[in-house]
mmCIF file of C-alpha atoms and ligand atoms in Angstrom:
data_model
loop_
_atom_site.group_PDB
_atom_site.id
_atom_site.type_symbol
_atom_site.label_atom_id
_atom_site.label_comp_id
_atom_site.label_asym_id
_atom_site.label_seq_id
_atom_site.Cartn_x
_atom_site.Cartn_y
_atom_site.Cartn_z
ATOM 1 C CA MET A 2 -33.312 9.799 -21.434
ATOM 2 C CA LYS A 3 -30.498 9.602 -23.966
ATOM 3 C CA SER A 4 -31.862 8.530 -27.360
ATOM 4 C CA TYR A 5 -29.311 5.732 -27.550
ATOM 5 C CA ASP A 6 -30.252 4.354 -24.137
ATOM 6 C CA ILE A 7 -31.806 1.238 -25.599
ATOM 7 C CA LYS A 8 -32.800 -0.266 -22.242
ATOM 8 C CA SER A 9 -35.045 2.718 -21.500
ATOM 9 C CA MET A 10 -37.033 2.239 -24.720
ATOM 10 C CA THR A 11 -40.419 0.574 -24.922
ATOM 11 C CA PHE A 12 -40.820 -2.236 -27.442
ATOM 12 C CA VAL A 13 -42.576 0.071 -29.907
ATOM 13 C CA GLU A 14 -39.816 2.668 -29.602
ATOM 14 C CA LEU A 15 -37.241 -0.017 -30.183
ATOM 15 C CA GLU A 16 -39.034 -1.027 -33.388
ATOM 16 C CA THR A 17 -38.983 2.592 -34.584
ATOM 17 C CA GLU A 18 -35.379 3.113 -33.542
ATOM 18 C CA LEU A 19 -34.215 0.062 -35.481
ATOM 19 C CA SER A 20 -36.619 0.391 -38.426
ATOM 20 C CA ASP A 21 -33.884 1.362 -40.902
ATOM 21 C CA LYS A 22 -32.022 -1.872 -40.121
ATOM 22 C CA ASN A 23 -34.845 -3.907 -41.689
ATOM 23 C CA LEU A 24 -34.625 -6.529 -39.013
ATOM 24 C CA PRO A 25 -37.246 -9.271 -38.859
ATOM 25 C CA ALA A 26 -39.749 -8.680 -36.046
ATOM 26 C CA TYR A 27 -38.511 -11.657 -34.036
ATOM 27 C CA ARG A 28 -35.007 -10.138 -33.767
ATOM 28 C CA ILE A 29 -36.372 -7.085 -31.989
ATOM 29 C CA LYS A 30 -38.338 -9.337 -29.691
ATOM 30 C CA GLN A 31 -35.189 -11.338 -28.938
ATOM 31 C CA LEU A 32 -33.256 -8.177 -28.129
ATOM 32 C CA TYR A 33 -36.053 -6.865 -25.907
ATOM 33 C CA GLU A 34 -36.235 -10.169 -24.055
ATOM 34 C CA TRP A 35 -32.494 -10.236 -23.494
ATOM 35 C CA LEU A 36 -32.665 -6.783 -22.028
ATOM 36 C CA HIS A 37 -35.792 -7.088 -19.934
ATOM 37 C CA LYS A 38 -36.529 -10.750 -19.317
ATOM 38 C CA ASN A 39 -33.084 -12.282 -19.164
ATOM 39 C CA SER A 40 -31.306 -9.291 -17.622
ATOM 40 C CA ALA A 41 -28.356 -9.510 -20.023
ATOM 41 C CA VAL A 42 -25.500 -7.223 -19.004
ATOM 42 C CA SER A 43 -23.679 -7.332 -22.336
ATOM 43 C CA TYR A 44 -24.474 -7.885 -26.003
ATOM 44 C CA ASP A 45 -22.032 -10.784 -25.880
ATOM 45 C CA ALA A 46 -24.478 -12.720 -23.758
ATOM 46 C CA MET A 47 -27.225 -12.423 -26.402
ATOM 47 C CA SER A 48 -26.336 -15.756 -27.922
ATOM 48 C CA ASN A 49 -29.199 -16.036 -30.420
ATOM 49 C CA LEU A 50 -28.382 -12.711 -32.117
ATOM 50 C CA PRO A 51 -25.998 -12.782 -35.094
ATOM 51 C CA GLN A 52 -22.459 -11.680 -34.310
ATOM 52 C CA GLU A 53 -22.540 -8.649 -36.667
ATOM 53 C CA LEU A 54 -25.723 -7.383 -35.048
ATOM 54 C CA ARG A 55 -24.195 -7.674 -31.600
ATOM 55 C CA ILE A 56 -21.171 -5.687 -32.797
ATOM 56 C CA TYR A 57 -23.463 -3.035 -34.305
ATOM 57 C CA PHE A 58 -25.402 -2.666 -31.045
ATOM 58 C CA GLU A 59 -22.222 -2.611 -29.005
ATOM 59 C CA LYS A 60 -20.926 0.293 -31.101
ATOM 60 C CA ASN A 61 -24.116 2.332 -31.202
ATOM 61 C CA TYR A 62 -26.047 1.572 -28.060
ATOM 62 C CA PRO A 63 -24.034 1.361 -24.855
ATOM 63 C CA LEU A 64 -25.915 -0.481 -22.131
ATOM 64 C CA PHE A 65 -26.647 1.600 -19.059
ATOM 65 C CA GLY A 66 -27.173 -0.294 -15.871
ATOM 66 C CA CYS A 67 -25.526 -0.796 -12.545
ATOM 67 C CA LYS A 68 -22.783 -2.931 -11.125
ATOM 68 C CA ILE A 69 -22.695 -4.417 -7.633
ATOM 69 C CA MET A 70 -19.957 -2.596 -5.723
ATOM 70 C CA ASN A 71 -20.815 -3.858 -2.285
ATOM 71 C CA LYS A 72 -23.419 -6.111 -0.712
ATOM 72 C CA GLN A 73 -24.334 -6.368 2.965
ATOM 73 C CA VAL A 74 -26.602 -9.009 4.444
ATOM 74 C CA SER A 75 -28.395 -8.336 7.709
ATOM 75 C CA GLN A 76 -27.718 -10.884 10.444
ATOM 76 C CA LEU A 77 -31.080 -9.991 11.958
ATOM 77 C CA ASP A 78 -33.540 -10.576 9.129
ATOM 78 C CA GLU A 79 -31.693 -11.447 5.867
ATOM 79 C CA THR A 80 -32.318 -8.013 4.390
ATOM 80 C CA VAL A 81 -29.731 -7.304 1.690
ATOM 81 C CA LYS A 82 -28.371 -3.859 0.947
ATOM 82 C CA TYR A 83 -26.676 -3.285 -2.390
ATOM 83 C CA LEU A 84 -24.334 -0.476 -3.276
ATOM 84 C CA PHE A 85 -24.457 -0.097 -7.038
ATOM 85 C CA GLU A 86 -22.082 1.788 -9.276
ATOM 86 C CA LEU A 87 -23.493 3.591 -12.307
ATOM 87 C CA HIS A 88 -21.732 4.175 -15.643
ATOM 88 C CA ASP A 89 -20.417 7.583 -14.554
ATOM 89 C CA GLY A 90 -19.047 6.361 -11.226
ATOM 90 C CA GLU A 91 -21.981 7.660 -9.168
ATOM 91 C CA THR A 92 -23.378 5.277 -6.592
ATOM 92 C CA ILE A 93 -26.853 4.389 -5.357
ATOM 93 C CA GLU A 94 -28.310 1.892 -2.908
ATOM 94 C CA SER A 95 -31.161 -0.623 -3.094
ATOM 95 C CA VAL A 96 -32.561 -2.849 -0.375
ATOM 96 C CA LEU A 97 -33.973 -6.353 -0.842
ATOM 97 C CA MET A 98 -36.450 -7.516 1.774
ATOM 98 C CA LYS A 99 -37.926 -10.946 2.241
ATOM 99 C CA TYR A 100 -41.545 -11.168 3.277
ATOM 100 C CA LYS A 101 -43.947 -14.089 3.603
ATOM 101 C CA TYR A 102 -45.465 -13.201 0.232
ATOM 102 C CA GLY A 103 -42.153 -12.860 -1.609
ATOM 103 C CA TYR A 104 -39.287 -10.496 -2.281
ATOM 104 C CA THR A 105 -39.588 -6.722 -2.340
ATOM 105 C CA LEU A 106 -36.906 -4.445 -3.709
ATOM 106 C CA CYS A 107 -36.680 -0.857 -2.552
ATOM 107 C CA ILE A 108 -35.090 1.073 -5.415
ATOM 108 C CA SER A 109 -33.507 4.494 -5.834
ATOM 109 C CA THR A 110 -34.813 6.988 -8.372
ATOM 110 C CA GLN A 111 -32.165 9.714 -8.098
ATOM 111 C CA VAL A 112 -28.559 10.129 -7.025
ATOM 112 C CA GLY A 113 -29.121 12.329 -3.966
ATOM 113 C CA CYS A 114 -32.241 14.432 -3.551
ATOM 114 C CA LYS A 115 -32.989 18.142 -3.571
ATOM 115 C CA ALA A 116 -35.912 18.086 -1.126
ATOM 116 C CA GLY A 117 -33.630 18.489 1.898
ATOM 117 C CA CYS A 118 -35.717 16.823 4.642
ATOM 118 C CA ILE A 119 -33.672 17.381 7.784
ATOM 119 C CA PHE A 120 -33.935 13.796 9.041
ATOM 120 C CA CYS A 121 -32.839 12.040 5.830
ATOM 121 C CA ALA A 122 -29.357 10.862 4.877
ATOM 122 C CA THR A 123 -30.054 11.033 1.129
ATOM 123 C CA GLY A 124 -30.962 14.690 1.316
ATOM 124 C CA THR A 125 -27.597 15.711 2.782
ATOM 125 C CA SER A 126 -25.760 15.614 -0.553
ATOM 126 C CA GLY A 127 -28.378 17.552 -2.539
ATOM 127 C CA LEU A 128 -29.368 16.320 -5.989
ATOM 128 C CA ILE A 129 -26.561 14.950 -8.123
ATOM 129 C CA ARG A 130 -28.651 13.624 -10.997
ATOM 130 C CA ASN A 131 -31.795 11.790 -12.035
ATOM 131 C CA LEU A 132 -31.680 8.077 -12.775
ATOM 132 C CA MET A 133 -32.658 6.884 -16.237
ATOM 133 C CA PRO A 134 -35.386 4.221 -16.505
ATOM 134 C CA SER A 135 -32.691 1.689 -17.453
ATOM 135 C CA GLU A 136 -30.856 2.393 -14.214
ATOM 136 C CA MET A 137 -34.003 1.900 -12.142
ATOM 137 C CA LEU A 138 -34.770 -1.370 -13.942
ATOM 138 C CA SER A 139 -31.203 -2.582 -13.599
ATOM 139 C CA GLN A 140 -31.370 -2.431 -9.805
ATOM 140 C CA ILE A 141 -34.102 -5.077 -10.014
ATOM 141 C CA TYR A 142 -32.349 -7.114 -12.702
ATOM 142 C CA ARG A 143 -29.041 -7.190 -10.784
ATOM 143 C CA ALA A 144 -30.564 -8.065 -7.410
ATOM 144 C CA GLN A 145 -32.740 -10.750 -8.968
ATOM 145 C CA THR A 146 -29.821 -12.396 -10.766
ATOM 146 C CA ASP A 147 -27.513 -12.080 -7.783
ATOM 147 C CA MET A 148 -29.943 -13.719 -5.361
ATOM 148 C CA ASP A 149 -31.511 -16.045 -7.912
ATOM 149 C CA VAL A 150 -35.012 -15.099 -6.799
ATOM 150 C CA ARG A 151 -38.034 -13.469 -8.385
ATOM 151 C CA ILE A 152 -38.781 -9.986 -7.146
ATOM 152 C CA SER A 153 -42.550 -9.628 -7.019
ATOM 153 C CA ASN A 154 -42.876 -6.220 -5.360
ATOM 154 C CA VAL A 155 -41.103 -2.939 -5.955
ATOM 155 C CA VAL A 156 -41.110 0.143 -3.780
ATOM 156 C CA LEU A 157 -39.810 3.480 -5.035
ATOM 157 C CA MET A 158 -38.636 4.435 -1.578
ATOM 158 C CA GLY A 159 -34.870 4.362 -1.855
ATOM 159 C CA MET A 160 -32.700 7.366 -2.585
ATOM 160 C CA GLY A 161 -34.360 10.319 -4.255
ATOM 161 C CA GLU A 162 -37.767 11.828 -4.809
ATOM 162 C CA PRO A 163 -39.514 9.879 -7.606
ATOM 163 C CA LEU A 164 -41.867 12.725 -8.494
ATOM 164 C CA HIS A 165 -38.898 15.037 -9.070
ATOM 165 C CA ASN A 166 -37.877 12.602 -11.828
ATOM 166 C CA TYR A 167 -41.378 12.243 -13.197
ATOM 167 C CA GLY A 168 -40.854 11.350 -16.875
ATOM 168 C CA ASN A 169 -38.237 8.705 -16.204
ATOM 169 C CA VAL A 170 -40.277 7.169 -13.389
ATOM 170 C CA ILE A 171 -43.360 6.880 -15.611
ATOM 171 C CA ARG A 172 -41.283 5.212 -18.305
ATOM 172 C CA PHE A 173 -39.816 2.857 -15.689
ATOM 173 C CA LEU A 174 -43.344 1.940 -14.555
ATOM 174 C CA GLU A 175 -44.375 1.172 -18.131
ATOM 175 C CA LEU A 176 -41.350 -1.047 -18.660
ATOM 176 C CA VAL A 177 -41.391 -2.915 -15.372
ATOM 177 C CA THR A 178 -45.072 -3.818 -15.754
ATOM 178 C CA ASP A 179 -44.705 -4.805 -19.409
ATOM 179 C CA LEU A 180 -45.822 -8.333 -20.256
ATOM 180 C CA GLY A 181 -42.735 -8.820 -22.396
ATOM 181 C CA GLY A 182 -40.455 -7.776 -19.546
ATOM 182 C CA LEU A 183 -40.596 -8.449 -15.798
ATOM 183 C CA ASN A 184 -44.381 -8.201 -15.869
ATOM 184 C CA ILE A 185 -44.656 -6.980 -12.277
ATOM 185 C CA SER A 186 -48.221 -6.050 -11.416
ATOM 186 C CA MET A 187 -48.892 -2.335 -10.896
ATOM 187 C CA ARG A 188 -50.696 -3.350 -7.705
ATOM 188 C CA ASN A 189 -47.384 -4.627 -6.370
ATOM 189 C CA ILE A 190 -45.666 -1.279 -6.816
ATOM 190 C CA THR A 191 -45.533 1.512 -4.249
ATOM 191 C CA LEU A 192 -44.353 5.016 -5.012
ATOM 192 C CA SER A 193 -43.334 7.128 -2.048
ATOM 193 C CA THR A 194 -43.297 10.913 -2.277
ATOM 194 C CA CYS A 195 -42.629 13.847 0.014
ATOM 195 C CA GLY A 196 -45.650 15.500 -1.629
ATOM 196 C CA ILE A 197 -44.981 17.179 -4.975
ATOM 197 C CA VAL A 198 -48.586 18.301 -5.474
ATOM 198 C CA PRO A 199 -48.625 19.079 -9.248
ATOM 199 C CA ALA A 200 -46.978 15.728 -9.978
ATOM 200 C CA ILE A 201 -49.605 13.896 -7.888
ATOM 201 C CA TYR A 202 -52.262 15.405 -10.173
ATOM 202 C CA MET A 203 -50.268 14.366 -13.231
ATOM 203 C CA LEU A 204 -49.896 10.861 -11.851
ATOM 204 C CA LEU A 205 -53.580 10.394 -11.172
ATOM 205 C CA GLU A 206 -54.351 11.089 -14.835
ATOM 206 C CA ASN A 207 -52.652 7.766 -15.648
ATOM 207 C CA ARG A 208 -55.053 5.907 -13.320
ATOM 208 C CA PHE A 209 -52.240 3.543 -12.396
ATOM 209 C CA GLN A 210 -53.211 0.954 -9.826
ATOM 210 C CA LEU A 211 -50.031 1.490 -7.830
ATOM 211 C CA THR A 212 -50.007 2.430 -4.154
ATOM 212 C CA LEU A 213 -49.235 6.059 -3.505
ATOM 213 C CA SER A 214 -47.392 6.491 -0.268
ATOM 214 C CA VAL A 215 -47.143 10.029 1.046
ATOM 215 C CA SER A 216 -44.514 11.003 3.599
ATOM 216 C CA LEU A 217 -46.498 13.164 5.976
ATOM 217 C CA HIS A 218 -44.461 13.223 9.206
ATOM 218 C CA ALA A 219 -46.387 16.133 10.726
ATOM 219 C CA PRO A 220 -49.996 17.128 11.461
ATOM 220 C CA ASN A 221 -49.549 20.853 10.760
ATOM 221 C CA ASN A 222 -47.593 23.211 8.515
ATOM 222 C CA GLU A 223 -45.444 24.582 11.295
ATOM 223 C CA ILE A 224 -43.846 21.242 12.193
ATOM 224 C CA ARG A 225 -43.905 19.894 8.648
ATOM 225 C CA THR A 226 -42.022 22.856 7.201
ATOM 226 C CA ARG A 227 -39.426 22.513 9.933
ATOM 227 C CA LEU A 228 -38.862 18.857 9.064
ATOM 228 C CA MET A 229 -39.521 19.022 5.329
ATOM 229 C CA PRO A 230 -38.737 22.360 3.633
ATOM 230 C CA ILE A 231 -40.765 21.257 0.569
ATOM 231 C CA ASN A 232 -43.866 21.912 2.687
ATOM 232 C CA SER A 233 -43.494 25.663 2.247
ATOM 233 C CA GLN A 234 -43.937 25.119 -1.492
ATOM 234 C CA TYR A 235 -46.757 22.568 -1.205
ATOM 235 C CA PRO A 236 -48.518 23.090 2.137
ATOM 236 C CA LEU A 237 -50.389 20.379 3.949
ATOM 237 C CA GLU A 238 -53.911 21.520 2.969
ATOM 238 C CA GLU A 239 -53.040 21.414 -0.742
ATOM 239 C CA LEU A 240 -51.322 18.078 -0.337
ATOM 240 C CA LEU A 241 -54.308 16.517 1.399
ATOM 241 C CA VAL A 242 -56.714 17.785 -1.274
ATOM 242 C CA ALA A 243 -54.468 16.196 -3.939
ATOM 243 C CA CYS A 244 -54.394 12.929 -1.975
ATOM 244 C CA LYS A 245 -58.186 12.836 -1.659
ATOM 245 C CA GLU A 246 -58.504 13.470 -5.375
ATOM 246 C CA TYR A 247 -55.957 10.731 -6.096
ATOM 247 C CA SER A 248 -57.779 8.188 -4.011
ATOM 248 C CA LEU A 249 -61.129 9.176 -5.505
ATOM 249 C CA LYS A 250 -59.967 8.962 -9.129
ATOM 250 C CA THR A 251 -57.950 5.756 -8.770
ATOM 251 C CA SER A 252 -60.108 4.057 -6.097
ATOM 252 C CA ARG A 253 -56.854 3.263 -4.317
ATOM 253 C CA ARG A 254 -56.250 3.722 -0.626
ATOM 254 C CA ILE A 255 -53.499 6.243 0.106
ATOM 255 C CA SER A 256 -50.771 5.191 2.437
ATOM 256 C CA PHE A 257 -49.392 7.892 4.751
ATOM 257 C CA GLU A 258 -45.957 7.542 6.310
ATOM 258 C CA TYR A 259 -45.326 9.192 9.652
ATOM 259 C CA ALA A 260 -41.868 8.844 11.206
ATOM 260 C CA LEU A 261 -41.887 9.660 14.893
ATOM 261 C CA PHE A 262 -39.258 12.058 16.214
ATOM 262 C CA LYS A 263 -38.841 12.530 19.913
ATOM 263 C CA GLY A 264 -40.452 15.726 21.199
ATOM 264 C CA VAL A 265 -41.013 17.024 17.678
ATOM 265 C CA ASN A 266 -44.063 15.294 16.203
ATOM 266 C CA ASP A 267 -44.904 12.545 18.717
ATOM 267 C CA THR A 268 -47.005 14.400 21.299
ATOM 268 C CA GLU A 269 -50.609 13.687 22.244
ATOM 269 C CA GLU A 270 -51.592 16.981 20.630
ATOM 270 C CA CYS A 271 -49.926 15.911 17.357
ATOM 271 C CA ALA A 272 -51.762 12.569 17.388
ATOM 272 C CA LYS A 273 -55.102 14.337 17.849
ATOM 273 C CA GLN A 274 -54.373 16.853 15.094
ATOM 274 C CA LEU A 275 -53.327 14.036 12.784
ATOM 275 C CA ALA A 276 -56.535 12.112 13.429
ATOM 276 C CA LYS A 277 -58.478 15.281 12.624
ATOM 277 C CA ILE A 278 -56.793 16.028 9.292
ATOM 278 C CA LEU A 279 -57.076 12.411 8.098
ATOM 279 C CA LYS A 280 -60.673 11.938 9.223
ATOM 280 C CA GLY A 281 -62.874 10.366 6.578
ATOM 281 C CA MET A 282 -60.051 9.699 4.136
ATOM 282 C CA HIS A 283 -59.646 6.360 2.408
ATOM 283 C CA CYS A 284 -56.173 5.829 3.843
ATOM 284 C CA HIS A 285 -53.796 3.772 5.881
ATOM 285 C CA LEU A 286 -51.302 5.261 8.299
ATOM 286 C CA ASN A 287 -47.880 3.724 8.756
ATOM 287 C CA LEU A 288 -46.010 4.848 11.840
ATOM 288 C CA ILE A 289 -42.247 4.537 11.417
ATOM 289 C CA PRO A 290 -39.893 4.290 14.347
ATOM 290 C CA ALA A 291 -37.526 6.997 13.037
ATOM 291 C CA ASN A 292 -34.012 5.914 12.303
ATOM 292 C CA SER A 293 -31.030 7.817 13.482
ATOM 293 C CA VAL A 294 -28.948 9.472 10.804
ATOM 294 C CA VAL A 295 -25.452 10.784 11.414
ATOM 295 C CA GLY A 296 -25.437 14.571 11.324
ATOM 296 C CA SER A 297 -29.180 14.930 11.893
ATOM 297 C CA THR A 298 -30.515 16.633 15.008
ATOM 298 C CA CYS A 299 -33.647 14.443 15.104
ATOM 299 C CA THR A 300 -33.830 11.368 17.279
ATOM 300 C CA GLY A 301 -36.435 8.662 17.062
ATOM 301 C CA SER A 302 -39.249 8.325 19.615
ATOM 302 C CA ASP A 303 -39.120 5.421 22.050
ATOM 303 C CA THR A 304 -41.411 2.400 21.898
ATOM 304 C CA LYS A 305 -43.647 3.708 24.667
ATOM 305 C CA ALA A 306 -44.278 7.013 22.883
ATOM 306 C CA ILE A 307 -44.989 5.197 19.621
ATOM 307 C CA LYS A 308 -47.520 2.938 21.334
ATOM 308 C CA ALA A 309 -49.248 5.913 23.016
ATOM 309 C CA PHE A 310 -49.401 7.743 19.672
ATOM 310 C CA LYS A 311 -50.864 4.707 17.954
ATOM 311 C CA ASP A 312 -53.493 4.188 20.668
ATOM 312 C CA ILE A 313 -54.858 7.721 20.221
ATOM 313 C CA LEU A 314 -55.184 7.245 16.476
ATOM 314 C CA GLU A 315 -56.844 3.886 16.861
ATOM 315 C CA GLU A 316 -59.321 5.343 19.293
ATOM 316 C CA LYS A 317 -60.238 7.779 16.520
ATOM 317 C CA GLN A 318 -60.884 4.804 14.204
ATOM 318 C CA LEU A 319 -57.848 5.308 11.995
ATOM 319 C CA ASN A 320 -56.356 2.395 10.148
ATOM 320 C CA VAL A 321 -52.849 2.404 11.618
ATOM 321 C CA THR A 322 -49.832 0.095 11.825
ATOM 322 C CA VAL A 323 -46.278 0.443 13.107
ATOM 323 C CA ARG A 324 -43.758 -0.438 10.450
ATOM 324 C CA ARG A 325 -41.270 -3.177 11.229
ATOM 325 C CA THR A 326 -37.720 -1.933 10.886
ATOM 326 C CA LEU A 327 -35.670 -4.167 8.606
ATOM 327 C CA GLY A 328 -31.921 -4.308 8.125
ATOM 328 C CA SER A 329 -31.157 -1.910 10.966
ATOM 329 C CA ASP A 330 -27.736 -3.490 11.559
ATOM 330 C CA ILE A 331 -26.655 -2.593 8.014
ATOM 331 C CA ASP A 332 -28.184 0.911 7.835
ATOM 332 C CA ALA A 333 -30.738 -0.297 5.317
ATOM 333 C CA SER A 334 -33.753 1.308 6.947
ATOM 334 C CA CYS A 335 -35.739 4.288 5.693
ATOM 335 C CA GLY A 336 -33.731 7.437 5.354
ATOM 336 C CA GLN A 337 -30.384 5.796 5.962
ATOM 337 C CA LEU A 338 -29.386 5.381 2.350
ATOM 338 C CA ARG A 339 -26.713 7.751 1.232
ATOM 339 C CA ARG A 340 -24.451 8.283 -1.681
ATOM 340 C CA ARG A 341 -20.972 6.944 -0.963
ATOM 341 C CA ILE A 342 -18.299 9.393 -1.795
ATOM 342 C CA THR A 343 -15.414 7.445 -3.155
ATOM 343 C CA GLU A 344 -12.162 9.051 -2.216
ATOM 344 C CA THR A 345 -9.371 8.863 -4.721
HETATM 345 N N1 SAH B 7 -38.411 10.829 -1.438
HETATM 346 C C1 SAH B 7 -39.440 9.922 -1.134
HETATM 347 C C2 SAH B 7 -38.998 8.470 -1.120
HETATM 348 C C3 SAH B 7 -37.663 8.190 -0.504
HETATM 349 S S1 SAH B 7 -37.536 8.427 1.243
HETATM 350 C C4 SAH B 7 -40.144 10.298 0.164
HETATM 351 O O1 SAH B 7 -39.641 11.157 0.861
HETATM 352 O O2 SAH B 7 -41.199 9.754 0.418
HETATM 353 C C5 SAH B 7 -38.398 6.970 1.825
HETATM 354 C C6 SAH B 7 -39.069 7.127 3.171
HETATM 355 O O3 SAH B 7 -38.089 7.195 4.221
HETATM 356 C C7 SAH B 7 -39.894 8.391 3.322
HETATM 357 O O4 SAH B 7 -41.132 8.111 3.937
HETATM 358 C C8 SAH B 7 -39.035 9.238 4.205
HETATM 359 O O5 SAH B 7 -39.734 10.254 4.838
HETATM 360 C C9 SAH B 7 -38.483 8.181 5.136
HETATM 361 N N2 SAH B 7 -37.335 8.597 5.932
HETATM 362 C C10 SAH B 7 -36.327 9.396 5.583
HETATM 363 N N3 SAH B 7 -35.451 9.558 6.595
HETATM 364 C C11 SAH B 7 -35.930 8.812 7.628
HETATM 365 C C12 SAH B 7 -35.476 8.539 8.953
HETATM 366 N N4 SAH B 7 -34.355 9.065 9.423
HETATM 367 N N5 SAH B 7 -36.224 7.721 9.721
HETATM 368 C C13 SAH B 7 -37.366 7.163 9.243
HETATM 369 N N6 SAH B 7 -37.835 7.379 8.006
HETATM 370 C C14 SAH B 7 -37.134 8.196 7.209
HETATM 371 FE FE1 SF4 B 8 -35.581 13.351 -0.456
HETATM 372 FE FE2 SF4 B 8 -37.368 11.594 0.521
HETATM 373 FE FE3 SF4 B 8 -35.014 12.051 1.777
HETATM 374 FE FE4 SF4 B 8 -36.880 13.928 1.782
HETATM 375 S S1 SF4 B 8 -37.038 11.895 2.719
HETATM 376 S S2 SF4 B 8 -34.687 14.253 1.379
HETATM 377 S S3 SF4 B 8 -37.776 13.682 -0.236
HETATM 378 S S4 SF4 B 8 -35.295 11.154 -0.234
#
């Protein structure tokens, strides 16, 4: 985080940062509310701050956020996909989904990703850079203002690996759940990871009540390493021990994601192995009809194979659902988000 990135600062940090200005306490509160409650995009909009203060902020604290570059609305289910431009011209995507219980925004945490899963569009460009907390927050602020709705749920499941941007993600979580800001409940936040084991241990120390979603996609190391190279660094056994520990310490049920790829991880044998490794865990398994990604050799399993896979797991008493695919006509589904390369 850049020290002058005012939107990534907590209220207490803001007080410290501006202490030499001798501002009355209510001014700092006003500024914080403009940034985090009213989603102001410029100091100009902060109408109850004195003009000279606005000029001072403008000069010393540039606002980092994101600008809507493109917006696509699904004709199938009203899912909205945003392409946002960041201050340095990089681009990221976010997806807004409407559910019975409210609006959920799927946000990006990095530009690109270094994990290199072979089935994922984001991974193809490698890691460009981490997002700052302000840039993660701004995806919510912009979508909320644009649609004039309240976003009640956030999933860190867009572009990037959140646990590879640990410090900024933790700061984002603090800010987004802050009473003085959006005040989104930690229970309404899901963080999805490909399984960065040391960071899972770090995360559990916070005892956050968020949902940890782990992208499993394979029942053994052989297949998992083929699909997700990160598995050679953090093998399945170590990952599962970390997950058990996480669920024990936080009393939260772990959510496992399993995308089904034809002939790769969707066999009867795979289903049985999966049931075995998850036996006795406080978890929920989400089967994902895998989405096709240009340039990837993996193709998704058909409906019949998914049903057969699910039946085996249910027989073994696992808590399992098949995830509904949203926004498929606008490439807004899992793994289809990619950085747009703007040609000049
Ligand atoms: N890096 C994190 C979060 C972003 S990816 C993670 O990997 O968990 C969000 C989810 O989309 C992950 O579960 C990921 O495995 C899944 N995904 C990626 N490509 C996919 C594809 N082609 N089809 C279905 N799911 C995919
Ligand atoms: Fe990165 Fe997640 Fe895509 Fe893997 S699936 S490359 S971890 S964004």
